[in-house]
CSV table of C-alpha atoms in Angstrom, one decimal:
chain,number,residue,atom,x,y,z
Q,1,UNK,CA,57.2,-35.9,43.8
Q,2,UNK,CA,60.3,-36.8,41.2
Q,3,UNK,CA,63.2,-36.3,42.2
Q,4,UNK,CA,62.3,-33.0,44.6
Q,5,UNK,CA,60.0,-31.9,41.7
Q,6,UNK,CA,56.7,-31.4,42.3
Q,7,UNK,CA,55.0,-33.3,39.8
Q,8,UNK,CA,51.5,-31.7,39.4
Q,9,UNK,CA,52.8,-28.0,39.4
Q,10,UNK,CA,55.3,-29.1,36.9
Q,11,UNK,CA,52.5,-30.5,35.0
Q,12,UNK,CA,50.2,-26.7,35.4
Q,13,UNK,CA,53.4,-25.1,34.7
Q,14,UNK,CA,53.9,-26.6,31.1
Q,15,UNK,CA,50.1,-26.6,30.5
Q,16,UNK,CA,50.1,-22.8,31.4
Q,17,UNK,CA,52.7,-22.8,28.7
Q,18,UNK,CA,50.6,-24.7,26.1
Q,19,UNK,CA,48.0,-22.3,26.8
Q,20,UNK,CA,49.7,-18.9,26.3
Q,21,UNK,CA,50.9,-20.5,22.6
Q,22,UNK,CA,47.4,-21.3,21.9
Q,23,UNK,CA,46.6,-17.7,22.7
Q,24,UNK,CA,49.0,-17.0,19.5
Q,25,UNK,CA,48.4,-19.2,17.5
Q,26,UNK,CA,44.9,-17.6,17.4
Q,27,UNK,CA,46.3,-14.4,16.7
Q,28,UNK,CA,47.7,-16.0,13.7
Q,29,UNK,CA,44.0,-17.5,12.5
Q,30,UNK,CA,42.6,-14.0,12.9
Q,31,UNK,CA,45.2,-12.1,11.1
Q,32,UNK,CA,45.9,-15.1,8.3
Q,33,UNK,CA,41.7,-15.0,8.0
Q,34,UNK,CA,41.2,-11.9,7.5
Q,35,UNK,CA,44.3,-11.1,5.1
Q,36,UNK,CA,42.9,-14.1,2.9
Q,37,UNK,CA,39.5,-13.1,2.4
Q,38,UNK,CA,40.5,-9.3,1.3
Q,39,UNK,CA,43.7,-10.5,-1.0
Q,40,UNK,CA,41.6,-13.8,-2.9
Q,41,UNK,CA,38.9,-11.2,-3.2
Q,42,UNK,CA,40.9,-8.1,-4.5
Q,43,UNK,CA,43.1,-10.0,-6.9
Q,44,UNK,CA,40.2,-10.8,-8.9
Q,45,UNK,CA,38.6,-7.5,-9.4
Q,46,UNK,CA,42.4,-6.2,-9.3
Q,47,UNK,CA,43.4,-9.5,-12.0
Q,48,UNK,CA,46.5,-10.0,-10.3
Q,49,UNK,CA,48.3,-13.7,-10.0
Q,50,UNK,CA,51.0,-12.6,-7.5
Q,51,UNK,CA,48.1,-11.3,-5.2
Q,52,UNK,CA,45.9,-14.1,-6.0
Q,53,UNK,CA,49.4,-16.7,-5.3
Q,54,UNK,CA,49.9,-14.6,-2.0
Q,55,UNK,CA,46.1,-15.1,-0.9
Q,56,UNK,CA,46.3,-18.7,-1.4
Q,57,UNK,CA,49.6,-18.7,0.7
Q,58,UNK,CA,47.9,-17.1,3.3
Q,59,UNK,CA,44.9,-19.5,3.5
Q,60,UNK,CA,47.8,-22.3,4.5
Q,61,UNK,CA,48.4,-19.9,7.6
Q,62,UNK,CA,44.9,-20.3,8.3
Q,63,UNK,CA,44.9,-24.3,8.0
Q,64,UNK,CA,48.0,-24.7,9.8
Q,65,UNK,CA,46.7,-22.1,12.8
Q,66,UNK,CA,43.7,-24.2,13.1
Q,67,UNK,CA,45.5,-27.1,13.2
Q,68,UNK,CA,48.2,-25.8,15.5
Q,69,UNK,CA,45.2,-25.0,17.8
Q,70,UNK,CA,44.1,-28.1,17.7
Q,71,UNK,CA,47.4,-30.0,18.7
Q,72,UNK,CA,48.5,-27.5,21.0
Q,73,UNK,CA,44.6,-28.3,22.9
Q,74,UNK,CA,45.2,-32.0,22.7
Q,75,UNK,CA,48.5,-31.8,24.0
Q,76,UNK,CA,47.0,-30.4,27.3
Q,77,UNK,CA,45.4,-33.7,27.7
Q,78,UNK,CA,46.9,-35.4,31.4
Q,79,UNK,CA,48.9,-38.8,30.7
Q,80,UNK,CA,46.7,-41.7,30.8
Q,81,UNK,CA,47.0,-45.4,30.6
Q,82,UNK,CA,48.1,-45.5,26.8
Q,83,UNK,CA,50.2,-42.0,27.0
Q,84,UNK,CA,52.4,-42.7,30.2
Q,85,UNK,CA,54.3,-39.2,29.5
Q,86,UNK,CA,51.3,-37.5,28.6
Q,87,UNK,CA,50.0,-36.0,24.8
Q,88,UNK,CA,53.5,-33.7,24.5
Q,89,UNK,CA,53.9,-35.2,21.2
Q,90,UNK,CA,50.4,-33.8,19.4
Q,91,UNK,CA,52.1,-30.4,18.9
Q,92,UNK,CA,54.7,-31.8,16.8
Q,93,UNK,CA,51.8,-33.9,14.8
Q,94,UNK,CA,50.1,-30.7,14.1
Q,95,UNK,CA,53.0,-29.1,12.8
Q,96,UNK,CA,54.1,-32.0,10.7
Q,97,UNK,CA,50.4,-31.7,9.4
Q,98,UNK,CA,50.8,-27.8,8.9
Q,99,UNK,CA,54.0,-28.5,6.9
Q,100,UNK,CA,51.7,-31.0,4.6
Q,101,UNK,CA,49.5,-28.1,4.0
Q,102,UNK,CA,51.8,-25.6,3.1
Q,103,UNK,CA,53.4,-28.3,0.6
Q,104,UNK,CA,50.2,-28.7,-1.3
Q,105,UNK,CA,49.5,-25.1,-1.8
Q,106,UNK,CA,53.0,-24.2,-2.6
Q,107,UNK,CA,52.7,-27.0,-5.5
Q,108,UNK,CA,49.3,-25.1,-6.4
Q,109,UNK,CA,50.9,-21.7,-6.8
Q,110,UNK,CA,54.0,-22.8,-8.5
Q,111,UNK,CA,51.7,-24.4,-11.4
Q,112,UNK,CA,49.3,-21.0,-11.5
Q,113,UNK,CA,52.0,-18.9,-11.2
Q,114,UNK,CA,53.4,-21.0,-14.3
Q,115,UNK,CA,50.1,-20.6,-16.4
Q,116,UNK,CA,50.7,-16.8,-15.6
Q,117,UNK,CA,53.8,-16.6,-17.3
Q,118,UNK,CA,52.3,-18.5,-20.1
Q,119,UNK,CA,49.6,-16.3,-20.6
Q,120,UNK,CA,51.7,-13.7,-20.5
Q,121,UNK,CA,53.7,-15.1,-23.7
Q,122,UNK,CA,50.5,-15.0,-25.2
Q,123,UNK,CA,49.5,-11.7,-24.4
Q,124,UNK,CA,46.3,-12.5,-22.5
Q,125,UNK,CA,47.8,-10.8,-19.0
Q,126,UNK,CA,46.0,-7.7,-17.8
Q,127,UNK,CA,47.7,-5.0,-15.5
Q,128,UNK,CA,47.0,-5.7,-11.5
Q,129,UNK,CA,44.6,-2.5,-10.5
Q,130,UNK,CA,45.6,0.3,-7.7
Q,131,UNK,CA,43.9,-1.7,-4.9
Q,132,UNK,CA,46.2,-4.8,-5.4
Q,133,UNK,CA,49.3,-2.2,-4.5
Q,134,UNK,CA,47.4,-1.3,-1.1
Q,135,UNK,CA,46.6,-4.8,-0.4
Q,136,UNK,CA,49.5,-6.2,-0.7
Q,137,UNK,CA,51.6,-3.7,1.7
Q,138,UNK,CA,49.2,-4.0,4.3
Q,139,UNK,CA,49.6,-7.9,4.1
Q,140,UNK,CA,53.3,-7.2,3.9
Q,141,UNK,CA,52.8,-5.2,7.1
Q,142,UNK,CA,50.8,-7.6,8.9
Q,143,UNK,CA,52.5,-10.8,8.6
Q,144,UNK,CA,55.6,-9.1,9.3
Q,145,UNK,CA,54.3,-8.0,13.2
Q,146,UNK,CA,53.1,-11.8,13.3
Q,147,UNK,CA,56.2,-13.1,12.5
Q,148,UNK,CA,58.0,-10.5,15.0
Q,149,UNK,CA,55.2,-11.4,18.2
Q,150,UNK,CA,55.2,-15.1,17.2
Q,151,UNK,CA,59.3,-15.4,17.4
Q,152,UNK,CA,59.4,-13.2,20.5
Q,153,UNK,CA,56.6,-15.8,22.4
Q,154,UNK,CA,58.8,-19.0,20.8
Q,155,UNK,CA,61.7,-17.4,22.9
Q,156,UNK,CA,59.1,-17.0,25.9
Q,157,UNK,CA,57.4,-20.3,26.0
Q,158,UNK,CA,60.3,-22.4,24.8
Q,159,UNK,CA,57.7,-23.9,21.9
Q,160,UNK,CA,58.4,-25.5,18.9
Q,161,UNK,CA,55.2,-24.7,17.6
Q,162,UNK,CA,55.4,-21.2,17.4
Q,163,UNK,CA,58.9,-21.6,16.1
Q,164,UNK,CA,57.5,-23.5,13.0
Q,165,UNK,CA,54.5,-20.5,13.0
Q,166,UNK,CA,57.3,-17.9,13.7
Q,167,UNK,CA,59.0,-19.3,10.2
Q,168,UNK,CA,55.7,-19.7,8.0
Q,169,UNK,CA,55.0,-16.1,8.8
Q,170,UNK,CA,58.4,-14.9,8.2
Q,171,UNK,CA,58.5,-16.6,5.2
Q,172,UNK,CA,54.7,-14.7,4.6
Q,173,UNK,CA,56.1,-11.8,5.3
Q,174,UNK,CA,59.4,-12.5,2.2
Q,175,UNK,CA,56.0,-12.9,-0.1
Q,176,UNK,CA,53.9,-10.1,0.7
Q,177,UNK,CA,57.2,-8.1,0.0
Q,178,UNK,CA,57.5,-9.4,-3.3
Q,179,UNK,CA,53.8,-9.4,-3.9
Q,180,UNK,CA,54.4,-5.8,-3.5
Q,181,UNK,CA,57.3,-5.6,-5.9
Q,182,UNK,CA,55.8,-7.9,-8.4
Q,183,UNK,CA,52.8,-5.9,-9.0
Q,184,UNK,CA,54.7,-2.1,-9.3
Q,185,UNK,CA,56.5,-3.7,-11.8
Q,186,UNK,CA,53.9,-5.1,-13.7
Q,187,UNK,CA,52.0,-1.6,-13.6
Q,188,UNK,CA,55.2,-0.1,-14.6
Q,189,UNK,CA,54.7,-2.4,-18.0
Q,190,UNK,CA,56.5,-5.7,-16.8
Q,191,UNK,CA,53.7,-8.0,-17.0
Q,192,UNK,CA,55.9,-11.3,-16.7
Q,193,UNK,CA,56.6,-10.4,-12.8
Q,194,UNK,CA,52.9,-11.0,-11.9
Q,195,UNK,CA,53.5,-14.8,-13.2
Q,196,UNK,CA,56.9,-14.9,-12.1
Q,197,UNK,CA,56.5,-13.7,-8.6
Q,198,UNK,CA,53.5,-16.2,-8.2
Q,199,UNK,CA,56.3,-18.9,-9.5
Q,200,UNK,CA,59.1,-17.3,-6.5
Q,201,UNK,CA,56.1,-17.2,-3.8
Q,202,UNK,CA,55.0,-20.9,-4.8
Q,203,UNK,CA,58.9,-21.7,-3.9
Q,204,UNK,CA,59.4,-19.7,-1.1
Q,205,UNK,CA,56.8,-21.8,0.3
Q,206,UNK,CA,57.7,-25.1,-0.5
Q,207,UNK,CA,60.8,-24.5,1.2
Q,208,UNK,CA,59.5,-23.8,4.4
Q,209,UNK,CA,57.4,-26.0,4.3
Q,210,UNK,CA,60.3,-28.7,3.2
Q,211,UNK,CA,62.3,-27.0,7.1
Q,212,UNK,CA,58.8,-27.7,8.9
Q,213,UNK,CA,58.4,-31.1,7.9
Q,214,UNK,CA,62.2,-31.9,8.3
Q,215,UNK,CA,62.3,-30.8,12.1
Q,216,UNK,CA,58.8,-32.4,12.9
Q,217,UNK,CA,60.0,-35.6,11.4
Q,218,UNK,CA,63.0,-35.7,12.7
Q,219,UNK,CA,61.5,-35.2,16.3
Q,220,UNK,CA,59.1,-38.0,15.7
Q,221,UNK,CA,61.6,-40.7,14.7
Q,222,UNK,CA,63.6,-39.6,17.6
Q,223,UNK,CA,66.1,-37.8,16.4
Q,224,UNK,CA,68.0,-35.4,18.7
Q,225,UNK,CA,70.9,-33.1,18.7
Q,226,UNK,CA,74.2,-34.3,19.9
Q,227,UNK,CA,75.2,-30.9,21.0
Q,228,UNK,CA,72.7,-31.4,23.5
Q,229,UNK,CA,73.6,-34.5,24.2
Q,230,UNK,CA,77.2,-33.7,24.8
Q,231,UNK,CA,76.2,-30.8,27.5
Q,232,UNK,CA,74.0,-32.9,29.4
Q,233,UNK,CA,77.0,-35.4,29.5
Q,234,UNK,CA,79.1,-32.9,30.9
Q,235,UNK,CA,76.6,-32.2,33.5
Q,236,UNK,CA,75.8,-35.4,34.3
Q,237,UNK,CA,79.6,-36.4,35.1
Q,238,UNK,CA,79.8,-33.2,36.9
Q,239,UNK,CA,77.3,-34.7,40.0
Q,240,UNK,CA,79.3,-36.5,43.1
Q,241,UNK,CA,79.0,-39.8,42.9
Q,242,UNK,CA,79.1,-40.5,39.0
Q,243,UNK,CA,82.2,-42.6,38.1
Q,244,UNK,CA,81.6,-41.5,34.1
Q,245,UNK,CA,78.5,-42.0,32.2
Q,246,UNK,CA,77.6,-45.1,30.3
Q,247,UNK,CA,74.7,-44.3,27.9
Q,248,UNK,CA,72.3,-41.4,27.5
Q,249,UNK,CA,69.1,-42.1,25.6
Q,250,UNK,CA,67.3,-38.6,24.5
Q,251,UNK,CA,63.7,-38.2,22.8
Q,252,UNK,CA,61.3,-35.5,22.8
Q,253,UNK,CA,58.1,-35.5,24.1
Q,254,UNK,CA,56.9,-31.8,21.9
Q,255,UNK,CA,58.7,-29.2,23.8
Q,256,UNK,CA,59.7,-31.4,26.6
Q,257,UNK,CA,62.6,-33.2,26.6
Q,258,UNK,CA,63.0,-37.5,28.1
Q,259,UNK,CA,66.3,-39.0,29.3
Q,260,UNK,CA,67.0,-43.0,29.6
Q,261,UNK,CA,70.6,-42.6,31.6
Q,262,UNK,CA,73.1,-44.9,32.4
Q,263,UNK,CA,75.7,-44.2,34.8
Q,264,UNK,CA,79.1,-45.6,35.8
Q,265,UNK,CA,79.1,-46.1,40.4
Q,266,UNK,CA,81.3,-47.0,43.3
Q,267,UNK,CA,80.6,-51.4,42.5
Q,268,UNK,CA,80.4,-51.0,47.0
Q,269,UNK,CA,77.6,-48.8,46.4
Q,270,UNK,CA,74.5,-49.9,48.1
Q,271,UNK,CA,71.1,-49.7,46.4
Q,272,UNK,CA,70.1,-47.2,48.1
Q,273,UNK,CA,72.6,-45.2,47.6
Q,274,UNK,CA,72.8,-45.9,43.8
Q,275,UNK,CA,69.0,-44.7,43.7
Q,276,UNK,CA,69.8,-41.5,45.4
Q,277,UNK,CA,72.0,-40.4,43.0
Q,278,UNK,CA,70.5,-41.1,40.6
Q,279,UNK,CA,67.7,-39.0,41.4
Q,280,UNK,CA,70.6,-36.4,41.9
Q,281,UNK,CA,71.3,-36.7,38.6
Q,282,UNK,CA,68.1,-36.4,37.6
Q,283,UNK,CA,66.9,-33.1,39.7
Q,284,UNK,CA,69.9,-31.5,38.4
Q,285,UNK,CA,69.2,-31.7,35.1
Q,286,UNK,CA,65.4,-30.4,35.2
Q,287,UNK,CA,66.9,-27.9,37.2
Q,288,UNK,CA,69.6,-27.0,34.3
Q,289,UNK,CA,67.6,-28.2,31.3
Q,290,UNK,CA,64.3,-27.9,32.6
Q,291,UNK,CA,63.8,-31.8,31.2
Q,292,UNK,CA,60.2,-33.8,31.8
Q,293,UNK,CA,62.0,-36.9,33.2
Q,294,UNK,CA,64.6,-39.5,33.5
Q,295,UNK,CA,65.1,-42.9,33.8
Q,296,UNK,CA,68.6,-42.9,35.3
Q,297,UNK,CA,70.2,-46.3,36.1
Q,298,UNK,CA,73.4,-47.6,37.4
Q,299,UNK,CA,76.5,-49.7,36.4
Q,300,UNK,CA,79.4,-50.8,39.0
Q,301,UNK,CA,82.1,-49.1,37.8
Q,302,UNK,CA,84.9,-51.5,37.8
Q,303,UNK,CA,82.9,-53.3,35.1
Q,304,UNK,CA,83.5,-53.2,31.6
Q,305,UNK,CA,80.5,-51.6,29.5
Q,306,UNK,CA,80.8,-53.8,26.5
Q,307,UNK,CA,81.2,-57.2,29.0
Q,308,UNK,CA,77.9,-59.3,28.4
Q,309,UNK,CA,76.7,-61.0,31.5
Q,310,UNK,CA,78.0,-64.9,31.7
Q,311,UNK,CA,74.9,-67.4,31.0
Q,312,UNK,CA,74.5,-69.2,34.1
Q,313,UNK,CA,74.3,-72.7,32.2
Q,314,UNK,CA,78.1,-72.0,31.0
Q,315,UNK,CA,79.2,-71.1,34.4
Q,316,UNK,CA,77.7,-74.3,36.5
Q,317,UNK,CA,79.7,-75.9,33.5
């Protein structure tokens, strides 16, 4: 048990969790798979860039599923003697890795899509065939019910990774649209939009992959928002006992969230007593914030925060 908590349900409880994402993530391989294949394979007997930039897009979707499958398995890994709080942290690896992947390809089409427009200059573009029109909607159509079933299951399951999945798809989705767009106007004698939607699709994912790789790295170097922070302050100073709170230490762990606390206590406070409340303090806020653990410990309060303890070789002096 910690803090009233039973720690092996908790445990099935988040791995239950991990599980259900994993279950969407390979949604997303099959859908990203199978969209791939038919646009990389259509835009060359339909000779369409924007197609062939949105097929491309597509096959990061399926590198960062797999991946996402892969971090979201290791993650369900029990703690051990080298991971004391467990493997949490894999699924923000994976998408940190996912983020790499889309940055690559979004390079890639941002240079093809910048030959297209070059090529059209010099008059060597063709107009996209009928087929690219279909393909592209249904890909438009598609990603957009990914993105819409990956965000509602972030919501569900509380998980980062599907939030980073729910914003590549979205931002899949944006493309496919102006796939769409890109190629009706080429066939209605723009020629220049094929290049230059290849260009805007090569950007569009660059940028999210730029927001995935922020967050994930942000995480990882223990970064943490002080909103957060501020609440579980108030909370905190909220449970009988606590004279004001001295320090609060916050990392994440993936999803889950670990607390190093210092509080402020009666100085006549026995040790007992001081260990109590702390695990007070601690059940209330996994039963608020629904937090993996933490480390709360205590300060007499009639002591000043910022006083350094005497060295004893001063004080026989």
């Amino acid at each position: 048990m910690d803090a009233g908590r039973n720690i092996l349900k908790d445990e099935q409880r988040r791995f239950a969790r991990l599980k259900s994402a994993q279950h969407a993530a390979a949604l997303n391989l099959i859908v990203y798979g199978g969209l791939t294949v038919a646009e990389l394979w259509i835009a060359q007997l339909a000779h369409s860039r924007a197609l062939a930039a949105d097929g491309l897009n597509n096959l990061t979707g399926v590198a960062s599923a797999l991946i996402l499958l892969w971090g979201l398995q290791i993650s369900q890994q029990r703690p051990d003697s080298e991971h004391r709080f467990g493997h949490w942290r894999f699924q923000t690896i994976a998408t940190l890795f996912s983020g790499l992947i889309m940055l690559v390809v979004g390079l890639d089409v941002v240079i093809d899509g910048y030959h297209g427009l070059q090529a059209w200059y010099q008059g060597k573009l063709q107009v996209p065939g009928e087929l690219a029109v279909y393909v592209s909607l249904a890909a438009g159509l598609a990603m957009g019910t990914v993105s819409l079933i990956n965000h509602i299951r972030a919501k569900q399951l509380d998980s980062s990774v599907l939030r980073a999945a729910a914003k590549d798809s979205f931002a899949d989705a944006v493309t496919s649209g102006g796939t769409l767009l890109a190629i009706l106007g080429a066939k209605a004698g723009w020629l220049w939009l094929d290049g230059g939607a290849a260009v805007a699709v090569g950007c569009l994912i660059l940028y999210a992959a730029w927001t995935i790789l922020r967050e994930s790295i942000f995480e990882l170097t223990d970064g943490f928002d002080t909103k957060k922070i501020a609440a579980y302050r108030q909370t905190i100073s909220a449970v009988p006992g606590v004279k004001g709170v001295q320090s609060i230490e916050a990392r994440y762990a993936g999803d889950a969230v670990l607390l190093t606390i210092g509080i402020r206590v009666n100085p006549n406070m026995t040790v007992a007593d001081s260990y109590d409340l702390g695990e007070r303090v601690e059940r209330r806020l996994m039963d608020e914030y629904d937090i993996l653990d933490a480390d709360v410990k205590a300060y007499p309060a009639d002591r000043d925060p910022k006083e350094a303890p005497q060295d004893p070789e001063k004080v026989k002096s």
